[in-house]
Short mmCIF file of C-alpha atoms in Angstrom, two decimals:
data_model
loop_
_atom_site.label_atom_id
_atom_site.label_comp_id
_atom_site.label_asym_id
_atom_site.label_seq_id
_atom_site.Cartn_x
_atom_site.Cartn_y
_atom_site.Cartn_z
CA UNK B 270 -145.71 76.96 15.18
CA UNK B 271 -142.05 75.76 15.97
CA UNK B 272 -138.50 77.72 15.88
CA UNK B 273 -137.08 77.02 12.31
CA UNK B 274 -133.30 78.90 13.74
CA UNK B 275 -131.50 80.82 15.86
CA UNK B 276 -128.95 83.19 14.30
CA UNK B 277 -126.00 84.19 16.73
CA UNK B 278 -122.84 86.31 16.16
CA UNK B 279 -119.18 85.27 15.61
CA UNK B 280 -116.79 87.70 15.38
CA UNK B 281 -115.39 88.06 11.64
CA UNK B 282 -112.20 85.52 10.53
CA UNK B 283 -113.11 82.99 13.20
CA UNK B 284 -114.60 80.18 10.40
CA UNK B 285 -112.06 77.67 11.60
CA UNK B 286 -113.22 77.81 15.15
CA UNK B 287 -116.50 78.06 14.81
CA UNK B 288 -116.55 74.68 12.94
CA UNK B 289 -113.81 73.19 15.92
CA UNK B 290 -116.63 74.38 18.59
CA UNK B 291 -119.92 73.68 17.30
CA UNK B 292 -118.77 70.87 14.14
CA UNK B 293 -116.20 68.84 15.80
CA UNK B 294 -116.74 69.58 19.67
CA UNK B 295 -120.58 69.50 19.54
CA UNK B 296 -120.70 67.36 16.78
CA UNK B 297 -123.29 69.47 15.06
CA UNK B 298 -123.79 68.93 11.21
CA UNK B 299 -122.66 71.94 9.08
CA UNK B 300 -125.14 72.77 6.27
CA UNK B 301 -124.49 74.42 3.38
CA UNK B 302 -125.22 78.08 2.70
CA UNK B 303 -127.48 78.98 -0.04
CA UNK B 304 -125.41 80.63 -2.52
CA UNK B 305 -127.74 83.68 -3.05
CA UNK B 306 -125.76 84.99 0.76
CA UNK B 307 -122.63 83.12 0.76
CA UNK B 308 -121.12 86.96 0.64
CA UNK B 309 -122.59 87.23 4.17
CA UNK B 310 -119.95 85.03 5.67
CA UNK B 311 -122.52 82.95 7.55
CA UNK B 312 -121.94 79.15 8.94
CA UNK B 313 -124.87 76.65 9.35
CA UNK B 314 -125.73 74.00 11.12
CA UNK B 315 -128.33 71.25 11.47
CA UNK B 316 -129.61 71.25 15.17
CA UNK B 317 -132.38 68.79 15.93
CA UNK B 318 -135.36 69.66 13.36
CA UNK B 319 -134.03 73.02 13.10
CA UNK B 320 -130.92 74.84 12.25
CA UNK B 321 -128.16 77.26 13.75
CA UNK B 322 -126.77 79.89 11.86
CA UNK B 323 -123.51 82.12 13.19
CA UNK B 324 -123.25 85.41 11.29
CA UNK B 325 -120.30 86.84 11.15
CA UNK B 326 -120.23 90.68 13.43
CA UNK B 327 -118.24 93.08 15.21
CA UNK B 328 -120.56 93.32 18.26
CA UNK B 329 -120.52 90.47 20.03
CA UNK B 330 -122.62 89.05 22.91
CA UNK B 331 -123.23 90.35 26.25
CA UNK B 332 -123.75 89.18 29.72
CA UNK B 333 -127.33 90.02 30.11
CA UNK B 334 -129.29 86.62 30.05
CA UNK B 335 -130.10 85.54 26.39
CA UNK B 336 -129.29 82.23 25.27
CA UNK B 337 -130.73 79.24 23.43
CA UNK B 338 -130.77 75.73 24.98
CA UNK B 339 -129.54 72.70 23.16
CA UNK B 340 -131.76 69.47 24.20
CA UNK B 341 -128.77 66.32 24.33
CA UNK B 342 -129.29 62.62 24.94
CA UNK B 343 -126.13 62.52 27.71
CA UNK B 344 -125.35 65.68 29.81
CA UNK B 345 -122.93 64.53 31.69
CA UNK B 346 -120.92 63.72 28.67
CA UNK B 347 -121.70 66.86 27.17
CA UNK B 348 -120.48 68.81 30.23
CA UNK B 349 -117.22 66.43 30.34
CA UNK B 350 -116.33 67.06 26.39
CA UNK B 351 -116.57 70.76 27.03
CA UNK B 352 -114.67 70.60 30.27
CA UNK B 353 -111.85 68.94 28.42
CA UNK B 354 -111.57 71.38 25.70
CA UNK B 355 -111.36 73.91 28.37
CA UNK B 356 -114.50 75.32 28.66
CA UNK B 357 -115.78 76.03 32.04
CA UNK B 358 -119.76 75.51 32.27
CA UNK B 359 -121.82 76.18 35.61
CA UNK B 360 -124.72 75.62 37.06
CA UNK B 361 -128.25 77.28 37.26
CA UNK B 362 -131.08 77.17 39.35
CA UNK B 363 -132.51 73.54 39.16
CA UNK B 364 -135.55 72.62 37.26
CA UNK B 365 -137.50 69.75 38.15
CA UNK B 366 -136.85 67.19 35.60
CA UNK B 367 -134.66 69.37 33.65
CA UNK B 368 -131.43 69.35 34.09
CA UNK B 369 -129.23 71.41 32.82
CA UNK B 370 -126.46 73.40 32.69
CA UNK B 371 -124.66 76.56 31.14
CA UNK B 372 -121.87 77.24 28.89
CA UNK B 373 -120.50 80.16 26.57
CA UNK B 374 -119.04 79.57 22.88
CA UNK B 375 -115.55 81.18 22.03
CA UNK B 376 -117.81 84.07 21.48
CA UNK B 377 -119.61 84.38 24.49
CA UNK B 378 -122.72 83.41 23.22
CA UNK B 379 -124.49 81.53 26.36
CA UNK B 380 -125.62 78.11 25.76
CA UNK B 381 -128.30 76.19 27.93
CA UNK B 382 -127.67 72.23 27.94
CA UNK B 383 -130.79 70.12 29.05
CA UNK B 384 -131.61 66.63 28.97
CA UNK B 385 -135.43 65.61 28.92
CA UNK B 386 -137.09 62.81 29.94
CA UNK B 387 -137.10 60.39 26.55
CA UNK B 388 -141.33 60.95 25.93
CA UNK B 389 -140.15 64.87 25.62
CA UNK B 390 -137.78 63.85 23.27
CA UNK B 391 -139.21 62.21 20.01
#
């Protein structure tokens, strides 16, 4: 078995940053939508073997604990990109060989950043 997506909200008429955040910032690759639920106003993105899809909702995200974690080759850059955009990520309780820290979207979805060591990686 392996996760195919994760589907997070975004609240409605925020297309433009959505792709500034998770396009441009992240430098994820945006997808296209299959035209059979374009009418859903839904964004995709490539991420890793898998993909991330923002729905657009009214209820938003919140602060009870759920997130996904995005596996990246340089952390510190990561952390240092998001930083400058004005983003404020913390820490979390250390893993052994994982580090990692958190961050929310514009939305307040909570993100996990981790770097593995390179035979976890592929």
């Amino acid at each position: 078995m392996w996760l195919h997506h994760v589907s997070i909200p975004r609240p409605p008429g925020s297309a433009a940053q959505t792709r500034a955040f998770y396009g441009d910032l992240l430098g994820l690759e945006e997808l296209p939508v299959p035209a059979s639920i374009a009418h859903l106003d839904v964004i995709w993105f490539r991420l890793g073997a898998g993909e991330l899809h923002l729905f657009s909702a009214a209820q938003l995200p919140t602060d009870d604990g759920r997130h996904f974690c995005i596996v990246v080759r340089d952390l510190s850059a990561v952390r240092q990109r998001l930083t400058q955009a004005g983003y404020q990520p913390w820490d979390a309780i250390p893993i052994p060989g994982r580090p990692r820290f958190f961050c929310r979207d514009p939305f307040g979805n909570q993100i996990e950043f981790t770097a593995l060591p390179t035979e976890e990686m592929g």
